[in-house]
Short mmCIF file of C-alpha atoms and ligand atoms in Angstrom, two decimals:
data_model
loop_
_atom_site.label_atom_id
_atom_site.label_comp_id
_atom_site.label_asym_id
_atom_site.label_seq_id
_atom_site.Cartn_x
_atom_site.Cartn_y
_atom_site.Cartn_z
CA MET X 1 0.00 0.00 0.00
CA THR X 2 1.39 3.42 -0.92
CA ALA X 3 1.35 5.89 1.91
CA LYS X 4 -1.03 8.84 1.89
CA PRO X 5 0.41 11.88 0.04
CA PHE X 6 0.21 14.09 3.14
CA LEU X 7 2.24 11.58 5.18
CA ARG X 8 4.76 11.08 2.39
CA ALA X 9 5.39 14.83 2.24
CA LEU X 10 5.73 14.97 6.00
CA ALA X 11 8.26 12.11 5.83
CA GLY X 12 10.41 14.32 3.57
CA GLU X 13 9.34 13.33 0.04
CA THR X 14 8.83 15.89 -2.73
CA LEU X 15 5.60 15.04 -4.57
CA ASP X 16 4.49 15.98 -8.13
CA ARG X 17 2.11 18.43 -6.56
CA PRO X 18 2.12 19.25 -2.86
CA PRO X 19 -0.62 17.92 -0.61
CA PHE X 20 -2.79 20.60 0.97
CA TRP X 21 -5.11 21.31 3.87
CA LEU X 22 -6.14 24.60 5.48
CA MET X 23 -5.95 25.65 9.11
CA ARG X 24 -9.51 26.06 10.41
CA GLN X 25 -10.81 24.39 7.26
CA ALA X 26 -14.04 23.55 9.11
CA GLY X 27 -15.89 26.62 10.33
CA ARG X 28 -18.15 29.58 9.89
CA TYR X 29 -17.26 30.39 6.26
CA LEU X 30 -19.25 27.24 5.33
CA PRO X 31 -23.07 27.51 5.42
CA GLU X 32 -23.33 23.80 6.28
CA TYR X 33 -21.13 24.44 9.36
CA ARG X 34 -23.34 27.31 10.51
CA ALA X 35 -26.43 25.12 10.14
CA LEU X 36 -24.98 22.27 12.18
CA ARG X 37 -23.55 24.63 14.77
CA ALA X 38 -27.05 26.12 15.28
CA GLU X 39 -28.42 22.62 15.80
CA ALA X 40 -25.67 21.62 18.29
CA GLY X 41 -26.12 24.69 20.51
CA SER X 42 -22.88 26.21 21.77
CA PHE X 43 -19.45 25.82 20.18
CA LEU X 44 -18.29 23.66 23.11
CA ASP X 45 -21.39 21.43 22.77
CA LEU X 46 -20.30 20.90 19.16
CA CYS X 47 -16.74 19.96 20.22
CA TYR X 48 -18.03 17.42 22.74
CA ALA X 49 -20.64 15.78 20.47
CA PRO X 50 -18.73 13.13 18.46
CA ASP X 51 -21.35 12.71 15.71
CA PHE X 52 -21.61 16.45 15.11
CA ALA X 53 -17.84 17.01 15.39
CA THR X 54 -17.19 14.16 12.94
CA GLU X 55 -19.67 15.60 10.46
CA VAL X 56 -18.20 19.12 10.74
CA THR X 57 -14.69 17.75 10.15
CA LEU X 58 -15.85 16.04 6.96
CA GLN X 59 -17.75 19.02 5.50
CA PRO X 60 -14.80 20.82 3.87
CA LEU X 61 -13.42 17.52 2.49
CA ARG X 62 -16.63 16.89 0.57
CA ARG X 63 -16.30 20.25 -1.16
CA TYR X 64 -12.53 20.50 -1.69
CA HIS X 65 -11.00 17.03 -1.15
CA MET X 66 -8.11 18.19 1.02
CA ASP X 67 -5.28 15.67 1.53
CA ALA X 68 -5.77 15.77 5.29
CA ALA X 69 -8.63 16.21 7.74
CA ILE X 70 -8.04 17.94 11.06
CA LEU X 71 -10.00 16.84 14.08
CA PHE X 72 -12.69 19.38 14.93
CA SER X 73 -12.10 20.58 18.48
CA ASP X 74 -10.31 23.52 20.11
CA ILE X 75 -7.00 24.09 21.86
CA LEU X 76 -8.87 25.20 25.00
CA VAL X 77 -10.27 21.75 25.80
CA ILE X 78 -6.97 21.21 27.69
CA PRO X 79 -7.64 23.87 30.36
CA HIS X 80 -11.24 22.65 30.44
CA GLY X 81 -10.06 19.06 30.94
CA LEU X 82 -7.76 20.23 33.76
CA GLY X 83 -10.77 21.66 35.56
CA GLN X 84 -10.73 25.33 34.56
CA PRO X 85 -14.25 26.49 33.64
CA LEU X 86 -14.52 27.58 29.99
CA SER X 87 -17.17 29.28 27.91
CA PHE X 88 -17.31 30.79 24.44
CA ARG X 89 -19.28 34.02 24.37
CA GLU X 90 -21.00 34.64 21.04
CA GLY X 91 -18.81 36.93 18.95
CA GLU X 92 -16.32 37.53 21.76
CA GLY X 93 -14.20 34.42 21.96
CA PRO X 94 -13.27 32.27 24.94
CA ALA X 95 -13.62 33.20 28.64
CA LEU X 96 -11.97 31.47 31.63
CA PRO X 97 -11.47 32.57 35.26
CA PRO X 98 -7.85 33.81 35.07
CA ILE X 99 -5.08 32.05 36.98
CA GLY X 100 -3.18 34.66 38.97
CA SER X 101 -1.40 32.74 41.71
CA ALA X 102 -0.16 29.36 42.91
CA ARG X 103 -3.46 28.91 44.76
CA ASP X 104 -5.47 29.13 41.51
CA LEU X 105 -3.34 26.27 40.17
CA ASP X 106 -4.08 24.00 43.14
CA GLY X 107 -7.54 23.19 41.82
CA LEU X 108 -6.26 21.97 38.45
CA ASN X 109 -4.97 18.45 37.78
CA THR X 110 -4.83 15.71 35.15
CA GLU X 111 -6.97 13.21 37.08
CA GLY X 112 -10.23 13.71 35.21
CA LEU X 113 -8.61 14.72 31.94
CA LEU X 114 -9.19 11.65 29.78
CA ASP X 115 -12.74 11.24 31.10
CA ARG X 116 -13.58 14.83 30.27
CA LEU X 117 -11.94 14.64 26.85
CA ALA X 118 -13.29 11.16 25.99
CA PRO X 119 -15.85 12.59 23.50
CA VAL X 120 -13.04 14.29 21.54
CA VAL X 121 -11.05 11.06 21.45
CA ARG X 122 -14.19 9.28 20.27
CA THR X 123 -14.47 11.80 17.42
CA VAL X 124 -10.93 10.85 16.33
CA ARG X 125 -11.89 7.17 16.35
CA GLN X 126 -15.02 7.82 14.26
CA LEU X 127 -13.06 9.95 11.81
CA SER X 128 -10.37 7.36 11.29
CA LYS X 129 -13.11 4.97 10.12
CA ALA X 130 -14.96 7.52 8.00
CA LEU X 131 -12.14 9.08 5.98
CA PRO X 132 -11.37 8.16 2.36
CA PRO X 133 -8.28 5.88 2.21
CA GLU X 134 -6.02 8.55 0.69
CA THR X 135 -6.88 11.21 3.32
CA ALA X 136 -4.70 11.57 6.43
CA LEU X 137 -6.08 12.40 9.87
CA ILE X 138 -4.38 15.18 11.85
CA GLY X 139 -4.79 15.40 15.61
CA PHE X 140 -3.80 18.61 17.39
CA ALA X 141 -3.32 20.56 20.57
CA GLY X 142 -2.24 24.05 21.49
CA ALA X 143 1.43 24.36 22.42
CA PRO X 144 1.92 24.92 26.17
CA TRP X 145 2.84 28.63 25.94
CA THR X 146 -0.23 29.55 23.86
CA VAL X 147 -2.59 27.48 26.02
CA ALA X 148 -1.11 29.09 29.15
CA THR X 149 -1.79 32.59 27.73
CA TYR X 150 -5.53 31.84 27.68
CA MET X 151 -5.41 30.26 31.15
CA VAL X 152 -3.68 33.26 32.74
CA GLU X 153 -5.23 36.09 30.70
CA GLY X 154 -8.69 34.55 31.05
CA GLY X 155 -9.23 34.73 27.28
CA GLY X 156 -7.63 36.48 24.34
CA SER X 157 -5.17 39.30 25.04
CA ARG X 158 -3.58 42.25 23.24
CA ASP X 159 -0.42 42.65 25.30
CA PHE X 160 -0.09 39.50 27.45
CA ALA X 161 0.38 41.75 30.49
CA ARG X 162 -0.92 39.22 33.04
CA ILE X 163 1.03 36.22 31.84
CA LYS X 164 4.27 38.22 31.54
CA GLN X 165 3.76 39.52 35.06
CA LEU X 166 3.32 35.96 36.37
CA MET X 167 6.20 34.58 34.26
CA TRP X 168 8.71 37.19 35.44
CA SER X 169 7.56 37.78 39.02
CA ASP X 170 6.70 34.20 40.03
CA PRO X 171 8.69 31.90 37.72
CA GLU X 172 8.18 28.92 40.01
CA THR X 173 4.40 29.05 39.73
CA PHE X 174 4.68 29.71 36.01
CA LYS X 175 6.88 26.64 35.56
CA ARG X 176 4.34 24.57 37.51
CA LEU X 177 1.64 25.75 35.11
CA ILE X 178 3.67 24.98 31.97
CA ASP X 179 4.68 21.54 33.30
CA LEU X 180 1.05 20.74 34.04
CA VAL X 181 0.01 21.72 30.51
CA VAL X 182 2.87 19.68 29.00
CA GLU X 183 1.78 16.63 31.00
CA ALA X 184 -1.91 17.00 30.07
CA THR X 185 -1.11 17.66 26.41
CA ALA X 186 1.16 14.60 26.12
CA THR X 187 -1.54 12.36 27.59
CA TYR X 188 -4.20 13.86 25.33
CA LEU X 189 -2.12 13.63 22.12
CA ILE X 190 -1.16 10.03 22.79
CA ALA X 191 -4.86 9.22 23.26
CA GLN X 192 -5.54 10.88 19.87
CA ILE X 193 -2.81 8.73 18.24
CA ASP X 194 -4.24 5.57 19.78
CA ALA X 195 -7.66 6.51 18.41
CA GLY X 196 -6.30 6.92 14.87
CA ALA X 197 -4.57 10.30 14.49
CA GLU X 198 -1.73 9.82 11.98
CA ALA X 199 0.08 13.15 12.48
CA LEU X 200 -0.13 15.95 15.02
CA GLN X 201 0.01 19.74 14.85
CA LEU X 202 0.98 21.94 17.79
CA PHE X 203 -0.55 25.44 17.47
CA ASP X 204 1.67 28.09 19.08
CA THR X 205 -0.35 31.08 17.90
CA TRP X 206 1.25 33.54 20.34
CA ALA X 207 4.88 32.34 20.09
CA GLY X 208 5.80 35.75 18.63
CA ALA X 209 4.92 37.59 21.84
CA LEU X 210 8.15 36.66 23.65
CA PRO X 211 11.70 38.07 23.74
CA GLU X 212 14.39 35.62 22.64
CA GLU X 213 15.40 34.20 26.01
CA ASP X 214 11.79 33.60 27.06
CA PHE X 215 10.99 32.17 23.63
CA ARG X 216 13.71 29.57 24.18
CA GLN X 217 12.48 28.77 27.66
CA TRP X 218 8.70 28.79 27.17
CA VAL X 219 8.18 28.01 23.48
CA ILE X 220 11.11 25.81 22.44
CA ALA X 221 11.74 23.83 25.65
CA PRO X 222 8.14 22.67 26.36
CA THR X 223 7.64 21.88 22.66
CA ARG X 224 10.85 19.86 22.64
CA ALA X 225 9.62 17.93 25.70
CA LEU X 226 6.30 17.15 23.99
CA VAL X 227 7.87 16.11 20.68
CA ALA X 228 10.41 13.88 22.48
CA ARG X 229 7.65 12.24 24.49
CA ILE X 230 5.58 11.51 21.37
CA HIS X 231 8.55 10.22 19.38
CA ARG X 232 9.55 7.99 22.30
CA ASP X 233 6.09 6.61 23.15
CA ARG X 234 4.59 6.47 19.65
CA PRO X 235 7.54 6.30 17.22
CA GLY X 236 6.73 7.16 13.64
CA VAL X 237 3.98 9.68 14.30
CA PRO X 238 5.12 13.00 12.79
CA VAL X 239 4.61 16.34 14.53
CA ILE X 240 4.16 19.73 12.83
CA GLY X 241 4.96 22.84 14.87
CA PHE X 242 3.40 26.27 14.24
CA PRO X 243 5.39 28.89 16.17
CA ARG X 244 3.50 31.84 14.70
CA GLY X 245 5.52 35.06 14.69
CA ALA X 246 8.84 33.40 15.58
CA GLY X 247 10.77 35.28 12.85
CA VAL X 248 14.41 34.22 12.52
CA LEU X 249 13.92 31.97 15.57
CA TYR X 250 11.94 29.61 13.30
CA ARG X 251 15.30 28.01 12.47
CA ASP X 252 16.33 27.27 16.07
CA TYR X 253 12.77 26.17 16.80
CA VAL X 254 13.02 23.50 14.09
CA ILE X 255 16.50 22.34 15.07
CA GLU X 256 15.91 22.27 18.81
CA THR X 257 12.34 20.93 19.07
CA GLY X 258 12.81 18.01 16.65
CA VAL X 259 9.54 18.66 14.80
CA ASN X 260 9.04 16.79 11.52
CA GLY X 261 7.32 19.73 9.86
CA VAL X 262 6.98 23.45 10.46
CA SER X 263 4.04 25.68 9.56
CA LEU X 264 5.06 29.13 8.29
CA ASP X 265 3.12 32.26 9.23
CA ILE X 266 2.40 34.89 6.56
CA THR X 267 5.52 36.95 7.36
CA VAL X 268 8.15 34.23 6.75
CA PRO X 269 10.00 35.07 3.50
CA LEU X 270 9.66 32.20 1.02
CA ASP X 271 13.26 32.26 -0.25
CA TRP X 272 14.55 32.26 3.33
CA ALA X 273 12.31 29.31 4.22
CA ALA X 274 13.48 27.37 1.13
CA LYS X 275 17.12 27.96 2.02
CA GLU X 276 17.11 27.78 5.82
CA LEU X 277 14.18 25.56 6.81
CA GLN X 278 13.33 23.17 3.98
CA PRO X 279 16.70 21.35 4.24
CA LEU X 280 15.87 20.67 7.90
CA CYS X 281 12.24 19.50 7.71
CA THR X 282 9.04 19.64 5.67
CA VAL X 283 7.59 23.13 5.46
CA GLN X 284 3.92 24.04 5.38
CA GLY X 285 2.21 27.33 4.52
CA ASN X 286 1.73 30.16 4.09
CA LEU X 287 -0.91 31.97 2.00
CA ASP X 288 -2.34 35.00 3.82
CA PRO X 289 -5.92 34.01 4.82
CA LEU X 290 -7.06 37.50 3.80
CA LEU X 291 -5.86 36.81 0.23
CA LEU X 292 -8.34 33.96 0.29
CA VAL X 293 -11.01 36.55 1.10
CA ALA X 294 -9.84 38.95 -1.64
CA GLY X 295 -9.45 36.26 -4.31
CA GLY X 296 -8.77 37.30 -7.93
CA GLU X 297 -5.37 37.91 -9.43
CA ALA X 298 -3.69 38.88 -6.17
CA MET X 299 -4.58 35.48 -4.72
CA ASP X 300 -3.53 33.59 -7.87
CA ARG X 301 -0.17 35.34 -7.98
CA ALA X 302 0.53 34.61 -4.30
CA ILE X 303 -0.41 30.93 -4.70
CA ASP X 304 1.86 30.57 -7.74
CA ARG X 305 4.80 32.19 -5.98
CA ILE X 306 4.48 29.89 -2.95
CA LEU X 307 4.30 26.84 -5.22
CA ALA X 308 7.28 28.03 -7.31
CA VAL X 309 9.55 28.66 -4.32
CA LEU X 310 8.58 25.80 -1.99
CA GLY X 311 6.93 23.22 -4.28
CA ARG X 312 10.18 21.59 -5.40
CA GLY X 313 11.09 20.36 -1.92
CA PRO X 314 9.22 18.69 0.96
CA PHE X 315 6.14 20.90 1.17
CA ILE X 316 2.49 20.96 2.29
CA PHE X 317 0.38 23.85 1.01
CA ASN X 318 -1.60 25.66 3.72
CA LEU X 319 -2.48 29.14 4.92
CA GLY X 320 -0.27 31.28 7.16
CA HIS X 321 -3.05 31.25 9.79
CA GLY X 322 -6.66 30.05 10.06
CA ILE X 323 -9.41 30.70 7.47
CA VAL X 324 -11.55 33.69 8.45
CA PRO X 325 -15.37 33.56 8.49
CA ALA X 326 -15.68 36.13 5.63
CA THR X 327 -13.96 33.75 3.16
CA PRO X 328 -16.08 33.10 0.05
CA PRO X 329 -16.28 29.28 -0.36
CA GLU X 330 -15.72 29.63 -4.13
CA HIS X 331 -12.29 31.16 -3.48
CA VAL X 332 -11.33 28.03 -1.56
CA ALA X 333 -12.46 25.96 -4.57
CA ARG X 334 -10.26 28.07 -6.84
CA LEU X 335 -7.27 27.60 -4.52
CA ALA X 336 -7.79 23.82 -4.40
CA GLU X 337 -7.99 23.62 -8.22
CA ARG X 338 -4.85 25.69 -8.67
CA ILE X 339 -2.80 23.51 -6.31
CA LYS X 340 -4.10 20.30 -7.86
CA ALA X 341 -3.24 21.48 -11.39
CA TRP X 342 0.36 22.40 -10.50
CA ARG X 343 3.34 20.14 -11.27
CA ALA X 344 6.84 20.32 -9.79
O1 LIG K 1 -8.70 23.75 11.83
C1 LIG K 1 -9.81 23.22 12.08
O2 LIG K 1 -10.75 23.21 11.28
C2 LIG K 1 -9.96 22.47 13.40
C3 LIG K 1 -10.59 23.15 14.46
C4 LIG K 1 -9.92 24.25 15.27
C5 LIG K 1 -10.67 25.26 15.92
N1 LIG K 1 -9.83 25.99 16.70
C6 LIG K 1 -12.13 25.43 15.80
C7 LIG K 1 -12.76 26.68 16.25
C8 LIG K 1 -8.59 24.44 15.62
C9 LIG K 1 -7.35 23.69 15.15
C10 LIG K 1 -8.55 25.54 16.53
C11 LIG K 1 -7.31 26.03 17.16
C12 LIG K 1 -7.35 27.24 17.99
N2 LIG K 1 -8.33 27.65 18.84
C13 LIG K 1 -6.27 28.15 18.11
C14 LIG K 1 -4.93 28.03 17.41
C15 LIG K 1 -4.98 28.40 15.99
C16 LIG K 1 -5.38 29.82 15.71
O3 LIG K 1 -6.37 29.99 15.00
O4 LIG K 1 -4.67 30.72 16.17
C17 LIG K 1 -6.66 29.15 19.02
C18 LIG K 1 -5.84 30.35 19.45
C19 LIG K 1 -7.97 28.81 19.48
C20 LIG K 1 -8.77 29.52 20.52
C21 LIG K 1 -10.07 30.00 20.00
N3 LIG K 1 -11.11 29.19 19.58
C22 LIG K 1 -10.48 31.34 19.86
C23 LIG K 1 -9.64 32.55 20.21
C24 LIG K 1 -11.79 31.31 19.35
C25 LIG K 1 -12.70 32.49 19.14
C26 LIG K 1 -12.39 33.25 17.90
C27 LIG K 1 -13.18 32.73 16.75
O5 LIG K 1 -12.59 32.52 15.68
O6 LIG K 1 -14.38 32.60 16.93
C28 LIG K 1 -12.15 29.95 19.15
C29 LIG K 1 -13.42 29.45 18.60
C30 LIG K 1 -13.35 28.47 17.48
N4 LIG K 1 -12.48 27.43 17.38
C31 LIG K 1 -14.26 28.41 16.37
C32 LIG K 1 -13.89 27.29 15.60
C33 LIG K 1 -14.56 26.77 14.36
C34 LIG K 1 -15.42 29.36 16.12
C35 LIG K 1 -16.54 28.94 17.04
C36 LIG K 1 -17.91 29.20 16.48
O7 LIG K 1 -18.44 28.36 15.74
O8 LIG K 1 -18.47 30.23 16.86
#
């Protein structure tokens, strides 16, 4: 049996045309998602209902036949599984009671984690049976730093003032928090692999918020610990890292974490990535999601340039960040056609 194109690319092969999938490929830009979401109730209800979550994962594949499906869930199920209350306010994003001290951490632990997250793991199992044979299944989690930002800020943040205060004024408590998230995330990702996930992506959306020294300590080191744990306990399962905003530190991130693939944000120069990153691991990216909203010639030109510069090495086409709700579905169809028609 020949391996799935997505997994071959992630193993370092250059294919005739790169495999593709899109971050946040399931979601509000699709009318069929909005319909199912209305039926399920809240966003979290959707994440914890395996039949609904399976269906939502499959929706974009039916339209665009991506080379990989990504489990439908959210990075914040980890804090939720650790016992931190979580809600998603309509139009406002996530809300959690912020962790401000060692005492707030005392109530959180990994004891109930796999029970609480069992429905998500069940979704993975259902998906691995439902996918077409050539389509790979990606499991995911937030990277510890990014997950910790939501836990300490109590939601999204502009300046990360609370987490930086905790990190620099009480490093011991902060380390306890990161270690707890690493432990929970390792357990959760291994459960996803055992349920059928064939590759993993670690989303470090806010990696670019840290000065170099802290980036090494709180982005690279916990990611390295997670990747090592997965490679040791489940050898052969590749991991893609997405240290969004890491700039020139992308290179050290790849070398030091041991990831098998790296997802480029929209700012990473293509020629630099081809020269400095592609010899080290498979690269993935990095069309600006707003170009997918604009469409037209600007989008076509950007797609062609990415393919020309990165398509002749180990490469997976993706966006530089998640699809936005305003994306016209027909622009996604045009993108899919253009990638599928290209030849190295
Ligand atoms: O890629 C996929 O299709 C899989 C599903 C997925 C979601 N979130 C679904 C979702 C994945 C991989 C994520 C990751 C995620 N979640 C990240 C990292 C990647 C990134 O986009 O930066 C982050 C930071 C989150 C946290 C989160 N979840 C926020 C800040 C929000 C609110 C903002 C928003 O877009 O609404 C969410 C909600 C969320 N996660 C939605 C979806 C489809 C929208 C919920 C809805 O239906 O209203």
